[in-house]
């Protein structure tokens, strides 16, 4: 079993706590590594390093230097894409083919933010006084804590790291206790590409104390969080005490809406991708499938057939279509929701049970599950499961579809399947969701924003505006002969 340490000032550093926690492969349930469970003293030490780095050599780096670093870092990460993908699969049981694809795109994220690092960000402003020049500049916030979940540990870190470093902040990553190793290795690669000490540190451990201590630490300027809605709520109130800037990417119960005029062959692929991709363990999972009544029976039957055909197995194999559930707690939760749905009267069409995979008998596998005749008021339609469970809900017409889609505490994403372009935009404009996919699903990228309405989040990641989320704006007034004419009237 390999032992890892905290990554501080570009080197592995034993924790002051002296405590370690195991990291387990969910396909075999064997612990293969251990990482520090950081204490409050460790958090103080890592924040001190990040703060010193923010005030040190890093602050002298020009935007062009940060851009050049981001490009180099992206290239190095790209060269290690396979290794980083493997590590993540060992930690969370997601498919190797998805994780390699993700990792190969990381360089493009860094290239994008390298470009934006040098883009003009300030303004000059026509103020009301004649002999005054006013301009604004955007400056980095300081120490950013990036707290991430287990489902896509590196992608969700890259979403934060690119804009945060481009803007000149220093970053402390706090990966999930389920998936810390890929982030430690990622930081090691960053250090090898020439980042000054302390610019990118990693602290590992449970949400409490390492996560909670970051959210209350006076020297942390911003919390960039991805995770569950309940943790997001706790973080926002904890960060409120010191009025930190907070961005939250939280849970979802996204509607994937199929109209009778859709190309059903294409739509079926989109429905499968939406809920069974990544074993349904994505925030944007299309877990509520809304189907128009005239095609309802056909879609339910075909979805059941496709779910039954999905190859569940070893996530490291290229031919596998669905890997494991990431942790025993999550596995129990998924099986519990299957019982809840049955008890609520939903009709089980496919799956509804765990799966035993040869050679991985202890693995946390669940069959892709489809429930039909779900009412939107049921728990299975209102609560996020974060697993491979589709709830199929019938609707009558466009207005009914929009009403059901928006009847949710969440508002992360939505899919619309229709052959009518006017309808597609009309429906997209009425959906209360941060992302709408028209005749596609589960696409994200660096060039456009991602984030949630309602209880799915606060703020946006990706896109050009993400850089703003990692800066403060300063307004500078320069006297050009105006003078202070009346000391008691600033408008004179
Ligand atoms: P989680 O909220 O349990 O944990 C996320 C991270 O927060 C972990 O690093 C954890 O250690 C830390 N943490 C826990 N309690 C904390 C606290 N009180 N203060 C500070 N940090 C704390 O989430 P999870 O189970 O790891 O991930 C699954 C959730 O993430 C799902 O709800 C899913 O929808 C959400 N998610 C959202 C997005 C998105 O972009 N919107 C993407 C992926 C996952």
Short mmCIF file of N, CA and C in Angstrom, two decimals, residues 324-412:
data_model
loop_
_atom_site.label_atom_id
_atom_site.label_comp_id
_atom_site.label_asym_id
_atom_site.label_seq_id
_atom_site.Cartn_x
_atom_site.Cartn_y
_atom_site.Cartn_z
N UNK A 324 -18.33 1.18 -11.76
CA UNK A 324 -18.91 0.97 -10.41
C UNK A 324 -19.56 2.24 -9.88
N UNK A 325 -20.17 2.06 -8.72
CA UNK A 325 -20.53 3.20 -7.88
C UNK A 325 -19.26 3.49 -7.07
N UNK A 326 -19.04 4.78 -6.76
CA UNK A 326 -17.70 5.16 -6.29
C UNK A 326 -17.37 4.76 -4.86
N UNK A 327 -18.35 4.64 -3.99
CA UNK A 327 -18.01 4.35 -2.58
C UNK A 327 -19.14 3.52 -1.96
N UNK A 328 -18.84 2.79 -0.89
CA UNK A 328 -19.88 1.99 -0.24
C UNK A 328 -21.09 2.82 0.20
N UNK A 329 -20.85 4.04 0.71
CA UNK A 329 -21.96 4.89 1.16
C UNK A 329 -22.88 5.22 -0.01
N UNK A 330 -22.24 5.56 -1.15
CA UNK A 330 -23.01 5.94 -2.33
C UNK A 330 -23.77 4.72 -2.88
N UNK A 331 -23.15 3.56 -2.81
CA UNK A 331 -23.76 2.30 -3.26
C UNK A 331 -25.03 2.01 -2.44
N UNK A 332 -24.90 2.15 -1.12
CA UNK A 332 -26.07 1.95 -0.24
C UNK A 332 -27.17 2.93 -0.59
N UNK A 333 -26.76 4.17 -0.86
CA UNK A 333 -27.75 5.22 -1.16
C UNK A 333 -28.52 4.88 -2.44
N UNK A 334 -27.79 4.42 -3.47
CA UNK A 334 -28.43 4.08 -4.74
C UNK A 334 -29.44 2.95 -4.53
N UNK A 335 -29.02 1.89 -3.80
CA UNK A 335 -29.93 0.75 -3.58
C UNK A 335 -31.14 1.17 -2.74
N UNK A 336 -30.91 2.08 -1.81
CA UNK A 336 -32.00 2.59 -0.98
C UNK A 336 -33.04 3.32 -1.83
N UNK A 337 -32.55 4.15 -2.78
CA UNK A 337 -33.49 4.88 -3.64
C UNK A 337 -34.29 3.94 -4.54
N UNK A 338 -33.72 2.79 -4.89
CA UNK A 338 -34.48 1.82 -5.69
C UNK A 338 -35.68 1.34 -4.86
N UNK A 339 -35.44 1.09 -3.58
CA UNK A 339 -36.55 0.65 -2.70
C UNK A 339 -37.56 1.78 -2.52
N UNK A 340 -37.06 2.99 -2.35
CA UNK A 340 -37.96 4.14 -2.17
C UNK A 340 -38.89 4.25 -3.39
N UNK A 341 -38.31 4.17 -4.59
CA UNK A 341 -39.11 4.32 -5.82
C UNK A 341 -40.16 3.22 -5.90
N UNK A 342 -39.75 1.99 -5.57
CA UNK A 342 -40.73 0.88 -5.61
C UNK A 342 -41.87 1.16 -4.63
N UNK A 343 -41.50 1.57 -3.42
CA UNK A 343 -42.54 1.82 -2.40
C UNK A 343 -43.46 2.98 -2.76
N UNK A 344 -42.92 3.91 -3.59
CA UNK A 344 -43.76 5.05 -4.00
C UNK A 344 -44.70 4.67 -5.14
N UNK A 345 -44.53 3.47 -5.68
CA UNK A 345 -45.43 3.01 -6.75
C UNK A 345 -44.90 3.20 -8.15
N UNK A 346 -43.61 3.55 -8.29
CA UNK A 346 -43.03 3.64 -9.63
C UNK A 346 -42.89 2.22 -10.20
N UNK A 347 -42.98 2.08 -11.54
CA UNK A 347 -42.95 0.75 -12.17
C UNK A 347 -41.53 0.44 -12.64
N UNK A 348 -40.98 -0.65 -12.10
CA UNK A 348 -39.61 -1.04 -12.46
C UNK A 348 -39.61 -1.69 -13.84
N UNK A 349 -38.81 -1.08 -14.76
CA UNK A 349 -38.78 -1.58 -16.14
C UNK A 349 -37.46 -2.31 -16.42
N UNK A 350 -36.38 -1.88 -15.78
CA UNK A 350 -35.08 -2.51 -16.00
C UNK A 350 -34.23 -2.34 -14.74
N UNK A 351 -33.33 -3.28 -14.54
CA UNK A 351 -32.36 -3.17 -13.44
C UNK A 351 -33.02 -3.35 -12.09
N UNK A 352 -32.73 -2.39 -11.20
CA UNK A 352 -33.33 -2.45 -9.87
C UNK A 352 -32.59 -3.35 -8.91
N UNK A 353 -31.33 -3.64 -9.23
CA UNK A 353 -30.55 -4.54 -8.35
C UNK A 353 -29.06 -4.30 -8.55
N UNK A 354 -28.29 -4.90 -7.64
CA UNK A 354 -26.84 -4.84 -7.81
C UNK A 354 -26.41 -5.87 -8.85
N UNK A 355 -25.14 -5.85 -9.20
CA UNK A 355 -24.63 -6.75 -10.24
C UNK A 355 -23.34 -7.38 -9.73
N UNK A 356 -23.17 -8.69 -9.96
CA UNK A 356 -21.91 -9.32 -9.58
C UNK A 356 -21.07 -9.50 -10.84
N UNK A 357 -19.86 -9.00 -10.81
CA UNK A 357 -18.97 -9.08 -11.97
C UNK A 357 -17.88 -10.11 -11.68
N UNK A 358 -17.69 -11.01 -12.61
CA UNK A 358 -16.73 -12.11 -12.41
C UNK A 358 -15.32 -11.56 -12.16
N UNK A 359 -14.67 -12.05 -11.14
CA UNK A 359 -13.32 -11.60 -10.80
C UNK A 359 -13.33 -10.33 -9.95
N UNK A 360 -14.51 -9.69 -9.81
CA UNK A 360 -14.62 -8.47 -8.99
C UNK A 360 -15.86 -8.61 -8.12
N UNK A 361 -15.94 -9.75 -7.45
CA UNK A 361 -17.18 -10.10 -6.75
C UNK A 361 -17.54 -9.09 -5.66
N UNK A 362 -16.55 -8.38 -5.13
CA UNK A 362 -16.85 -7.41 -4.06
C UNK A 362 -17.10 -6.00 -4.62
N UNK A 363 -17.06 -5.88 -5.94
CA UNK A 363 -17.20 -4.56 -6.57
C UNK A 363 -18.57 -3.94 -6.36
N UNK A 364 -18.61 -2.61 -6.40
CA UNK A 364 -19.85 -1.88 -6.10
C UNK A 364 -20.63 -1.61 -7.40
N UNK A 365 -21.14 -2.68 -8.02
CA UNK A 365 -21.82 -2.54 -9.31
C UNK A 365 -23.34 -2.55 -9.12
N UNK A 366 -24.01 -1.70 -9.89
CA UNK A 366 -25.49 -1.66 -9.88
C UNK A 366 -25.97 -1.72 -11.32
N UNK A 367 -27.01 -2.49 -11.62
CA UNK A 367 -27.56 -2.55 -12.98
C UNK A 367 -28.22 -1.22 -13.32
N UNK A 368 -28.08 -0.76 -14.57
CA UNK A 368 -28.81 0.43 -15.01
C UNK A 368 -30.30 0.22 -14.78
N UNK A 369 -30.90 1.19 -14.14
CA UNK A 369 -32.28 1.02 -13.65
C UNK A 369 -33.22 2.04 -14.27
N UNK A 370 -34.38 1.55 -14.73
CA UNK A 370 -35.39 2.45 -15.30
C UNK A 370 -36.69 2.28 -14.53
N UNK A 371 -37.23 3.37 -14.03
CA UNK A 371 -38.56 3.39 -13.44
C UNK A 371 -39.49 4.18 -14.34
N UNK A 372 -40.64 3.58 -14.68
CA UNK A 372 -41.65 4.31 -15.47
C UNK A 372 -42.78 4.71 -14.54
N UNK A 373 -43.72 5.46 -15.12
CA UNK A 373 -44.92 5.91 -14.39
C UNK A 373 -44.55 6.65 -13.11
N UNK A 374 -43.49 7.42 -13.20
CA UNK A 374 -43.07 8.23 -12.04
C UNK A 374 -43.87 9.52 -12.06
N UNK A 375 -44.32 9.93 -10.89
CA UNK A 375 -44.98 11.23 -10.76
C UNK A 375 -43.93 12.21 -10.26
N UNK A 376 -43.97 13.43 -10.79
CA UNK A 376 -42.91 14.38 -10.46
C UNK A 376 -42.86 14.76 -8.98
N UNK A 377 -43.94 14.45 -8.25
CA UNK A 377 -43.93 14.79 -6.83
C UNK A 377 -43.23 13.70 -6.00
N UNK A 378 -42.94 12.55 -6.60
CA UNK A 378 -42.31 11.47 -5.84
C UNK A 378 -40.88 11.87 -5.43
N UNK A 379 -40.43 11.23 -4.36
CA UNK A 379 -39.06 11.45 -3.89
C UNK A 379 -38.04 11.13 -5.00
N UNK A 380 -38.32 10.06 -5.75
CA UNK A 380 -37.38 9.62 -6.79
C UNK A 380 -37.27 10.66 -7.92
N UNK A 381 -38.27 11.56 -8.01
CA UNK A 381 -38.23 12.61 -9.03
C UNK A 381 -37.70 13.93 -8.47
N UNK A 382 -37.71 14.07 -7.16
CA UNK A 382 -37.34 15.35 -6.57
C UNK A 382 -35.94 15.35 -5.96
N UNK A 383 -35.43 14.18 -5.57
CA UNK A 383 -34.14 14.15 -4.86
C UNK A 383 -33.05 13.59 -5.75
N UNK A 384 -31.85 14.13 -5.58
CA UNK A 384 -30.72 13.66 -6.39
C UNK A 384 -30.23 12.32 -5.86
N UNK A 385 -30.16 11.30 -6.74
CA UNK A 385 -29.66 9.99 -6.33
C UNK A 385 -28.15 9.92 -6.58
N UNK A 386 -27.72 10.48 -7.71
CA UNK A 386 -26.32 10.41 -8.12
C UNK A 386 -25.94 8.95 -8.41
N UNK A 387 -26.78 8.31 -9.21
CA UNK A 387 -26.54 6.92 -9.60
C UNK A 387 -27.36 6.59 -10.84
N UNK A 388 -27.26 5.35 -11.35
CA UNK A 388 -27.87 5.00 -12.64
C UNK A 388 -29.36 4.68 -12.55
N UNK A 389 -30.15 5.65 -12.11
CA UNK A 389 -31.59 5.42 -11.99
C UNK A 389 -32.34 6.49 -12.81
N UNK A 390 -33.05 6.02 -13.84
CA UNK A 390 -33.85 6.94 -14.66
C UNK A 390 -35.29 6.91 -14.17
N UNK A 391 -35.87 8.09 -14.01
CA UNK A 391 -37.29 8.19 -13.67
C UNK A 391 -38.02 8.72 -14.89
N UNK A 392 -38.92 7.92 -15.46
CA UNK A 392 -39.62 8.37 -16.67
C UNK A 392 -40.99 8.92 -16.30
N UNK A 393 -41.25 10.14 -16.77
CA UNK A 393 -42.47 10.88 -16.40
C UNK A 393 -43.21 11.25 -17.68
N UNK A 394 -44.53 11.05 -17.71
CA UNK A 394 -45.33 11.36 -18.90
C UNK A 394 -45.79 12.82 -18.89
N UNK A 395 -45.78 13.47 -20.09
CA UNK A 395 -46.40 14.81 -20.17
C UNK A 395 -47.33 14.88 -21.37
N UNK A 396 -48.24 15.87 -21.33
CA UNK A 396 -49.24 15.97 -22.40
C UNK A 396 -48.76 16.89 -23.53
N UNK A 397 -48.42 18.13 -23.20
CA UNK A 397 -48.03 19.09 -24.25
C UNK A 397 -46.85 19.94 -23.77
N UNK A 398 -46.48 20.91 -24.59
CA UNK A 398 -45.30 21.74 -24.30
C UNK A 398 -45.39 22.43 -22.94
N UNK A 399 -46.55 23.01 -22.67
CA UNK A 399 -46.71 23.75 -21.41
C UNK A 399 -46.57 22.78 -20.23
N UNK A 400 -47.12 21.59 -20.38
CA UNK A 400 -47.04 20.59 -19.30
C UNK A 400 -45.57 20.18 -19.08
N UNK A 401 -44.85 20.00 -20.19
CA UNK A 401 -43.43 19.61 -20.09
C UNK A 401 -42.63 20.67 -19.35
N UNK A 402 -42.87 21.93 -19.69
CA UNK A 402 -42.12 23.03 -19.05
C UNK A 402 -42.47 23.12 -17.56
N UNK A 403 -43.76 22.95 -17.28
CA UNK A 403 -44.19 23.01 -15.87
C UNK A 403 -43.50 21.92 -15.04
N UNK A 404 -43.51 20.70 -15.57
CA UNK A 404 -42.90 19.58 -14.81
C UNK A 404 -41.38 19.80 -14.70
N UNK A 405 -40.77 20.20 -15.81
CA UNK A 405 -39.31 20.38 -15.82
C UNK A 405 -38.87 21.39 -14.75
N UNK A 406 -39.64 22.47 -14.62
CA UNK A 406 -39.25 23.53 -13.69
C UNK A 406 -39.70 23.27 -12.26
N UNK A 407 -40.50 22.22 -12.06
CA UNK A 407 -41.00 21.92 -10.72
C UNK A 407 -39.93 21.10 -9.97
N UNK A 408 -38.88 21.79 -9.56
CA UNK A 408 -37.74 21.15 -8.91
C UNK A 408 -36.97 22.20 -8.12
N UNK A 409 -36.37 21.76 -7.02
CA UNK A 409 -35.52 22.70 -6.26
C UNK A 409 -34.22 22.99 -7.03
N UNK A 410 -33.89 22.10 -7.98
CA UNK A 410 -32.63 22.23 -8.72
C UNK A 410 -32.85 22.95 -10.05
N UNK A 411 -31.76 23.38 -10.67
CA UNK A 411 -31.83 24.03 -11.99
C UNK A 411 -30.47 23.99 -12.66
N UNK A 412 -29.87 22.79 -12.70
CA UNK A 412 -28.52 22.72 -13.25
C UNK A 412 -28.54 22.64 -14.77
#
